[in-house]
Coordinates of C-alpha atoms and ligand atoms in Angstrom, one line a residue:
X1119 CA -20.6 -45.3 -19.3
X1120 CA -20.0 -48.9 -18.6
X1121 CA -22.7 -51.0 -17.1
X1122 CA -21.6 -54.6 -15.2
X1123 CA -25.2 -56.4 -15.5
X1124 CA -24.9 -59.6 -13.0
X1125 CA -21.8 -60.6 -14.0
X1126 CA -20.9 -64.2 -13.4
X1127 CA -18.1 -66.2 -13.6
X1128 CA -17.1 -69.8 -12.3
X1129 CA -14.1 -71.9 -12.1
X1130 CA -15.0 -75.5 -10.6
X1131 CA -16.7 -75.2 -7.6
X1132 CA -15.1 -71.1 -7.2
X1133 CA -17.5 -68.5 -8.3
X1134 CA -15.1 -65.9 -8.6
X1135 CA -17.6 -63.2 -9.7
X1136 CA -21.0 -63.6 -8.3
X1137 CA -23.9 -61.5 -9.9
X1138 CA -21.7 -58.2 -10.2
X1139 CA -23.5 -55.2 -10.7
X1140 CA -22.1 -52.0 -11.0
X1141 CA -22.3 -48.5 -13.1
X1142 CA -19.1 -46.9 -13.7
X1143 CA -19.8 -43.0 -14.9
X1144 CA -18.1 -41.7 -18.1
X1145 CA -14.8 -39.8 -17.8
X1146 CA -14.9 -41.6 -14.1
X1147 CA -12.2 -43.5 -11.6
X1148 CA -14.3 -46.5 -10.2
X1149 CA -11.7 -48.1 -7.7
X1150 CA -12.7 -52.4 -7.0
X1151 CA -11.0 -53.1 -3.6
X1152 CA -11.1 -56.4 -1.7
X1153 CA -8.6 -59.1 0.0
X1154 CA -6.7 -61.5 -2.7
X1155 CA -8.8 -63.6 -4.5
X1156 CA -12.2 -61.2 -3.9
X1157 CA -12.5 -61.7 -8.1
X1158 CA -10.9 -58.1 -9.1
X1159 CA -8.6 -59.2 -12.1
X1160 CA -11.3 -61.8 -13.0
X1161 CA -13.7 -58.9 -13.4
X1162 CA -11.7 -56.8 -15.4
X1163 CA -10.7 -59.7 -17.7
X1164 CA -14.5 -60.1 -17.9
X1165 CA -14.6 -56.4 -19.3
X1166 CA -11.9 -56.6 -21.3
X1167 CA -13.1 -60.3 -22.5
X1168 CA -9.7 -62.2 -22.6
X1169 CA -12.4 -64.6 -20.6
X1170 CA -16.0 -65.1 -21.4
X1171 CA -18.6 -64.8 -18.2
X1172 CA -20.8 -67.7 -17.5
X1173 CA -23.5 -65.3 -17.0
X1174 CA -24.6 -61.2 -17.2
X1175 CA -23.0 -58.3 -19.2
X1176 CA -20.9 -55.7 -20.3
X1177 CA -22.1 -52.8 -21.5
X1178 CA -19.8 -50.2 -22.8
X1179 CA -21.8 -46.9 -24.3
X1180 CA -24.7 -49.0 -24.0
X1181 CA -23.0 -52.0 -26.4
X1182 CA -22.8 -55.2 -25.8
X1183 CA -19.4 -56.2 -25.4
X1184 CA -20.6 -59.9 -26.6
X1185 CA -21.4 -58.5 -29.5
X1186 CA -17.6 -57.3 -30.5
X1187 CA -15.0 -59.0 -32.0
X1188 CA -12.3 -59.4 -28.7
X1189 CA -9.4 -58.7 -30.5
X1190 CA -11.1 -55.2 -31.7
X1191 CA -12.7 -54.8 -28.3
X1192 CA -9.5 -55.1 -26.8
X1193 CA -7.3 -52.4 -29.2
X1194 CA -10.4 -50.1 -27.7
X1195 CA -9.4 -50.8 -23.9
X1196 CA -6.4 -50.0 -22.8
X1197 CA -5.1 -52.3 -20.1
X1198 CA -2.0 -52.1 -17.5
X1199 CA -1.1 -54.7 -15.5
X1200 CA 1.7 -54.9 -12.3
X1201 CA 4.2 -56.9 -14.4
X1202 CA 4.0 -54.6 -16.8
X1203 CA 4.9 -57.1 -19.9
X1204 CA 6.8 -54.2 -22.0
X1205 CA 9.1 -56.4 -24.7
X1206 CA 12.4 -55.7 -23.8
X1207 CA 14.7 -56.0 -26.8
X1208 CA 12.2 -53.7 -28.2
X1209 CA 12.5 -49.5 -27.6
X1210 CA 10.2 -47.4 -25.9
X1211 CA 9.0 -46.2 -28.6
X1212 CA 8.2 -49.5 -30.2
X1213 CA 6.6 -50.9 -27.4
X1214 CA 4.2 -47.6 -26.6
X1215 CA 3.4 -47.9 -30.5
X1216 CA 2.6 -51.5 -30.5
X1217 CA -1.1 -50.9 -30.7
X1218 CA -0.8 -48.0 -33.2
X1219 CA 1.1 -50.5 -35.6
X1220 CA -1.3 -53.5 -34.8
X1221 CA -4.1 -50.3 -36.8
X1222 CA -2.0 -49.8 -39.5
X1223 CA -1.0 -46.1 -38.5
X1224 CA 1.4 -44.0 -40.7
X1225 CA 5.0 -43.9 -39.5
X1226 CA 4.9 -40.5 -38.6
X1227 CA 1.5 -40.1 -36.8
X1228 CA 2.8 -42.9 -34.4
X1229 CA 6.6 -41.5 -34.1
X1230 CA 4.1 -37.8 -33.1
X1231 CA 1.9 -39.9 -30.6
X1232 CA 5.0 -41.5 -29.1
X1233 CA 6.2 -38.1 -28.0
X1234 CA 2.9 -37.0 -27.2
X1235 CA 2.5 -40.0 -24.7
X1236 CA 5.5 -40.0 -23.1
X1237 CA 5.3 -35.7 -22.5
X1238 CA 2.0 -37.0 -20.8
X1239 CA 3.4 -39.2 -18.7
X1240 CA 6.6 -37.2 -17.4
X1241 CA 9.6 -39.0 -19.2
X1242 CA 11.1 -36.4 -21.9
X1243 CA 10.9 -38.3 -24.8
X1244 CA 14.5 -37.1 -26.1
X1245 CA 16.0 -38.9 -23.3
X1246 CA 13.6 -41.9 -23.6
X1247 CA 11.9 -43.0 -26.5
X1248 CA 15.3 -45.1 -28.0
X1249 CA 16.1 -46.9 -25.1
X1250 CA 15.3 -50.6 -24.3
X1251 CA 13.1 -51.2 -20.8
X1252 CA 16.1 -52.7 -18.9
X1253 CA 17.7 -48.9 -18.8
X1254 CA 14.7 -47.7 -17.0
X1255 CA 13.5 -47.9 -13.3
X1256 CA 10.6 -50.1 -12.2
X1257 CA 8.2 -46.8 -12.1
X1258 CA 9.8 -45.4 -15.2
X1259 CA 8.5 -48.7 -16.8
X1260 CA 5.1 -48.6 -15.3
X1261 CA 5.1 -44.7 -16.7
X1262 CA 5.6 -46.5 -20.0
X1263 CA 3.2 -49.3 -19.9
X1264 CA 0.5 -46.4 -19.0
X1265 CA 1.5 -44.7 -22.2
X1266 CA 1.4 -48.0 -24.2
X1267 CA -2.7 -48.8 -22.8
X1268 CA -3.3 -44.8 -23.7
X1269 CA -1.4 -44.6 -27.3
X1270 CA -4.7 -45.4 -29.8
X1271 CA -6.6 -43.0 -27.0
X1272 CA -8.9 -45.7 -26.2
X1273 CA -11.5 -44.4 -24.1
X1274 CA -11.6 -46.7 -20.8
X1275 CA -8.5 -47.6 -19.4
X1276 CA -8.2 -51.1 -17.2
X1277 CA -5.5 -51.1 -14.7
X1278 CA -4.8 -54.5 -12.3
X1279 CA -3.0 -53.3 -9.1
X1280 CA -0.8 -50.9 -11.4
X1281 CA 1.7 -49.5 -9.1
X1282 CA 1.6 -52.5 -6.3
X1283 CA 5.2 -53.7 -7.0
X1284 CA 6.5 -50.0 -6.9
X1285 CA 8.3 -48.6 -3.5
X1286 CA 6.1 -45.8 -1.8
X1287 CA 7.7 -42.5 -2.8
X1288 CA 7.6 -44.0 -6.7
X1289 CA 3.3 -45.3 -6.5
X1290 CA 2.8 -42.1 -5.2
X1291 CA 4.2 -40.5 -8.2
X1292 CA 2.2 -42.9 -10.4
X1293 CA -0.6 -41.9 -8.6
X1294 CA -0.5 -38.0 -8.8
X1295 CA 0.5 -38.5 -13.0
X1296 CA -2.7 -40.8 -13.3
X1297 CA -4.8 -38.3 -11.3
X1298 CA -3.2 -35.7 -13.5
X1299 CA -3.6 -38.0 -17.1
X1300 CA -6.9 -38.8 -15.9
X1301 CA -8.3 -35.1 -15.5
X1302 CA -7.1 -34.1 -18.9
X1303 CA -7.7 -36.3 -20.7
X1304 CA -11.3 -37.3 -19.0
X1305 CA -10.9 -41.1 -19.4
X1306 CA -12.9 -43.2 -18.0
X1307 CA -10.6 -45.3 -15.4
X1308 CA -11.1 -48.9 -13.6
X1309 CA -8.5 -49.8 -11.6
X1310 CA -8.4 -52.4 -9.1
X1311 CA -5.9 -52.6 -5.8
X1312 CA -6.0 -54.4 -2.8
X1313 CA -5.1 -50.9 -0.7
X1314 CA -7.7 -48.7 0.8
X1315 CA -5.6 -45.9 1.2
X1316 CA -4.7 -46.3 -2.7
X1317 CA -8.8 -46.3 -3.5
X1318 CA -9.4 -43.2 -1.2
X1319 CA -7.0 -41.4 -2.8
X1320 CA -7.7 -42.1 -6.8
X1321 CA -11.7 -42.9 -6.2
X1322 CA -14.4 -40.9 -7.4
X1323 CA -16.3 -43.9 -6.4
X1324 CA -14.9 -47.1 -4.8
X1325 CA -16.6 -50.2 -5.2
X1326 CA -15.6 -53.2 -2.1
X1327 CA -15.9 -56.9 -3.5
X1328 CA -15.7 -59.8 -1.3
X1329 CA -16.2 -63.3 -2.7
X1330 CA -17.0 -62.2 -6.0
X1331 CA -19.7 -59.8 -4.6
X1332 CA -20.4 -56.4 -3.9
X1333 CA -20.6 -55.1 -0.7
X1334 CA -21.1 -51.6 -1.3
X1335 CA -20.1 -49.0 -3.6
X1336 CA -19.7 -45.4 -3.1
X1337 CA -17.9 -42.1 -3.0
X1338 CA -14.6 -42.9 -0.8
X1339 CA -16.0 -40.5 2.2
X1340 CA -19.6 -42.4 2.0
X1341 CA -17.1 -45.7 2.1
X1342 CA -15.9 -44.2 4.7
X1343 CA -18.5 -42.4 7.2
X1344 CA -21.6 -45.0 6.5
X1345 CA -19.5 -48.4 6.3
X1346 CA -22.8 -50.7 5.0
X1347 CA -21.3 -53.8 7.4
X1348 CA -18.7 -55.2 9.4
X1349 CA -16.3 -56.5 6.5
X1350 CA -16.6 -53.2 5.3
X1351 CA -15.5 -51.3 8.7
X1352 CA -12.6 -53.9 9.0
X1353 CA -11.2 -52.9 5.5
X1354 CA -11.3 -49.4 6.4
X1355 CA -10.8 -49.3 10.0
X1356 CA -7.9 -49.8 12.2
X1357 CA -5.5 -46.9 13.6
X1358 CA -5.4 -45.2 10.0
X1359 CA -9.4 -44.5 10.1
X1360 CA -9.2 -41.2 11.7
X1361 CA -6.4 -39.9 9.3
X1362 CA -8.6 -41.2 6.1
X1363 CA -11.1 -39.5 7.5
X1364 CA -9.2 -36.5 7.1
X1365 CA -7.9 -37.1 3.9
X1366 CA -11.7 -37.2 2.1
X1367 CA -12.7 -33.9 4.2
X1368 CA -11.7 -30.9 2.9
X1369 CA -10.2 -27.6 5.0
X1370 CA -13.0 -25.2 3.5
X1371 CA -15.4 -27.3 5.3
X1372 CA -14.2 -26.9 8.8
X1373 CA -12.6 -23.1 7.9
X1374 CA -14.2 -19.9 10.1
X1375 CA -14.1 -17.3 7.4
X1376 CA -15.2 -14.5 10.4
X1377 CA -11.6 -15.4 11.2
X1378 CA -8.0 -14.5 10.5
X1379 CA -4.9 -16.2 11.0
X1380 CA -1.1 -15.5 10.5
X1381 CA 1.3 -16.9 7.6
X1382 CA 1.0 -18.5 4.3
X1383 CA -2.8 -19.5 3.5
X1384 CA -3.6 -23.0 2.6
X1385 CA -6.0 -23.8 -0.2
X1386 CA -9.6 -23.8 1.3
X1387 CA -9.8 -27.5 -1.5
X1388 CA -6.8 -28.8 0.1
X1389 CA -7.4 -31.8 2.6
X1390 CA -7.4 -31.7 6.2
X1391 CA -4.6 -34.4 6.5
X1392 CA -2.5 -31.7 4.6
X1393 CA -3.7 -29.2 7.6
X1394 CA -2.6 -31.4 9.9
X1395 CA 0.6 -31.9 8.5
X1396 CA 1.5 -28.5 8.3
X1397 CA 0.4 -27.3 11.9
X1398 CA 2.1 -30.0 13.2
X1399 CA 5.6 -29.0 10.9
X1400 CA 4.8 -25.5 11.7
X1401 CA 4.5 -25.9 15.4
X1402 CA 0.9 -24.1 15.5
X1403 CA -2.9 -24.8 16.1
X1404 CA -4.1 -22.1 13.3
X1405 CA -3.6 -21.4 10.1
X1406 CA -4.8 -19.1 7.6
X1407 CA -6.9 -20.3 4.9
X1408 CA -8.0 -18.7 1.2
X1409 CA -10.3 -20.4 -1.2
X1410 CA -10.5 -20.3 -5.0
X1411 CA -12.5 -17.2 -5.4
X1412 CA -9.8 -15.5 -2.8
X1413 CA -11.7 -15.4 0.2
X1414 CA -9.8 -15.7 2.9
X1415 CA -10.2 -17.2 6.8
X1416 CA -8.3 -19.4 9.4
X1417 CA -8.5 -23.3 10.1
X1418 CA -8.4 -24.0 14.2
X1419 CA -7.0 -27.1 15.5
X1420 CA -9.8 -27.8 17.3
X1421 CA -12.3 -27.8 14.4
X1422 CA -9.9 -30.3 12.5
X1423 CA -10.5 -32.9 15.0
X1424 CA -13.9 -32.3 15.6
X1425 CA -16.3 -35.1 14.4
Ligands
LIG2390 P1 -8.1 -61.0 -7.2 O1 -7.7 -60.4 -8.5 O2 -9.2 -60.3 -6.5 O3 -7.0 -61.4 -6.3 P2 -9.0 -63.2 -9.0 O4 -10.0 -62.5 -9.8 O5 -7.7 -63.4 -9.6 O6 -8.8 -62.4 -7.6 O7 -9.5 -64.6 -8.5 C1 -10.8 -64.8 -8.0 C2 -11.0 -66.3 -7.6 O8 -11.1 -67.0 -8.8 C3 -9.9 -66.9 -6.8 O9 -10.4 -67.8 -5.9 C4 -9.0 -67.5 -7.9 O10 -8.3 -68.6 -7.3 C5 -10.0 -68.0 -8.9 N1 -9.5 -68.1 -10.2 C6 -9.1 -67.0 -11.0 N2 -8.7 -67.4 -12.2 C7 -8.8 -68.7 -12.2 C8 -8.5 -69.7 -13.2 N3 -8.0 -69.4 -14.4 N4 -8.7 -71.0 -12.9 C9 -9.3 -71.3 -11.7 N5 -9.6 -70.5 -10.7 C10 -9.3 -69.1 -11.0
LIG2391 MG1 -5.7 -59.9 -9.0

């Protein structure tokens, strides 16, 4: 696990990390949200330690990260950022392998992880790994930058506002493959964006910063239900509130299963946003409902807007 122990760092008369705190659980996705200039890419460039803190710690696995040579720390951490920074008269595969080379791999373990990678992050590696990064598409090139952090399987991955120069229907690819990455292969994940609904969905736990600080850290439904204070209920709040609230309650929960209902079930783990959505497509206040051990039931629309 990785431990932020009053984390401190000043620029001038700034202190754009102010006594951070924060446990972030192995095999974990800790989502940092706050406005521009809150201190999220500060912080993970503290973790990371391409800058030094004037005062607290990094633990990673209960280590010191002080005590590590950076450049070796760093080959450790894999890191994405928005810009993405892929070399681009180099190939695909030359960039994803650039860490794997920097170790001193053998020619064929890294031409094997290559393939590996980019299989794991939806681009067939055929088609892909020998072309140069102008002959992809903006999210085909954050797909490869993902592979790139991932290729020596470091352990924790950093990612700064990953898919925030992507258009909506291409960050919210990137988001199901990194939810998908992220469950196989049980990294541990920090990622930092300035969009709620982007924390909700990817959080285990979210972690709100303002002015260096923290504000409050939890799962994104505790964020959600038990705001700790006003800055808090204004980064969540507005129209959208009631449909997150959806989204981090699930239709088991709010499913009679004395009950029946007509048509094709919906998962009892699905969300109720996804209910919603589909009695509203469908035209009908009920639907039926089975969970994973096949017991079945029927979602009203009453008790999806019940509070
Ligand atoms: P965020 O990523 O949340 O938008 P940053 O971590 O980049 O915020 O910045 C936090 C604060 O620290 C801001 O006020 C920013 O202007 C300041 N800051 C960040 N990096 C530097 C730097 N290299 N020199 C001076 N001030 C900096
Ligand atoms: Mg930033």
């Amino acid at each position: 696990m990785i431990v932020l122990d009053r984390l401190t760092k000043r620029y001038d008369a700034t202190i754009a990390v102010d006594q951070l705190s924060l446990t972030v659980a192995a095999g974990s996705i800790c989502v940092l949200v706050g406005a521009s200039g809150c201190g999220k890419s500060t912080t993970l460039r503290l973790i990371n330690r391409l800058i030094e803190p004037d005062g607290g710690r990094v633990l990673i696995g209960g280590t010191d990260v002080a005590s590590l040579p950076a450049v070796a720390l760093r080959r450790r951490i894999g890191y994405v950022i928005q810009s993405i920074g892929l070399f681009p008269h180099w190939t695909i595969a030359r960039n994803i392998a650039t860490v794997p080379e920097l170790l001193g791999w053998p020619a064929e373990r890294i031409a094997r992880r290559v393939d590996e990678l980019l299989d794991l992050v939806g681009l067939d590696p055929d088609s892909y790994r020998d072309r140069r990064p102008h002959e992809l598409s903006g999210g085909q090139q954050q797909r490869v930058g993902v592979a790139r952090a991932l290729a020596a399987d470091p352990d924790l991955l950093l990612m700064d506002e990953p898919f925030g120069a992507l258009d909506p229907v291409t960050r919210d690819g990137l988001q199901a493959a990194l939810l998908d990455i992220q469950a196989r292969t049980g990294k541990t994940v920090i990622l930092v964006t300035h969009d709620i609904d982007e924390a909700i969905r990817l959080a285990s736990r979210i972690a709100v910063l303002d002015d260096g600080r923290l504000i409050q850290q939890g799962s994104p439904r505790e964020i959600l239900t038990r705001p700790a204070n006003r800055f808090v209920e204004s980064f969540i709040g507005g129209p959208r509130l009631g449909l997150r609230l959806l989204q981090v309650t699930s239709v088991g929960e709010r499913t009679d299963y004395e009950a029946s209902a007509e048509g094709e079930p919906i998962a009892a783990d699905a969300p109720l946003d996804m209910a919603l959505a589909r009695m509203v497509a469908s035209g009908t206040d009920r639907l039926a409902v089975v969970d994973a051990a096949g017991r079945r039931g029927a979602l009203a629309l009453a008790d999806v807007v019940a509070r």
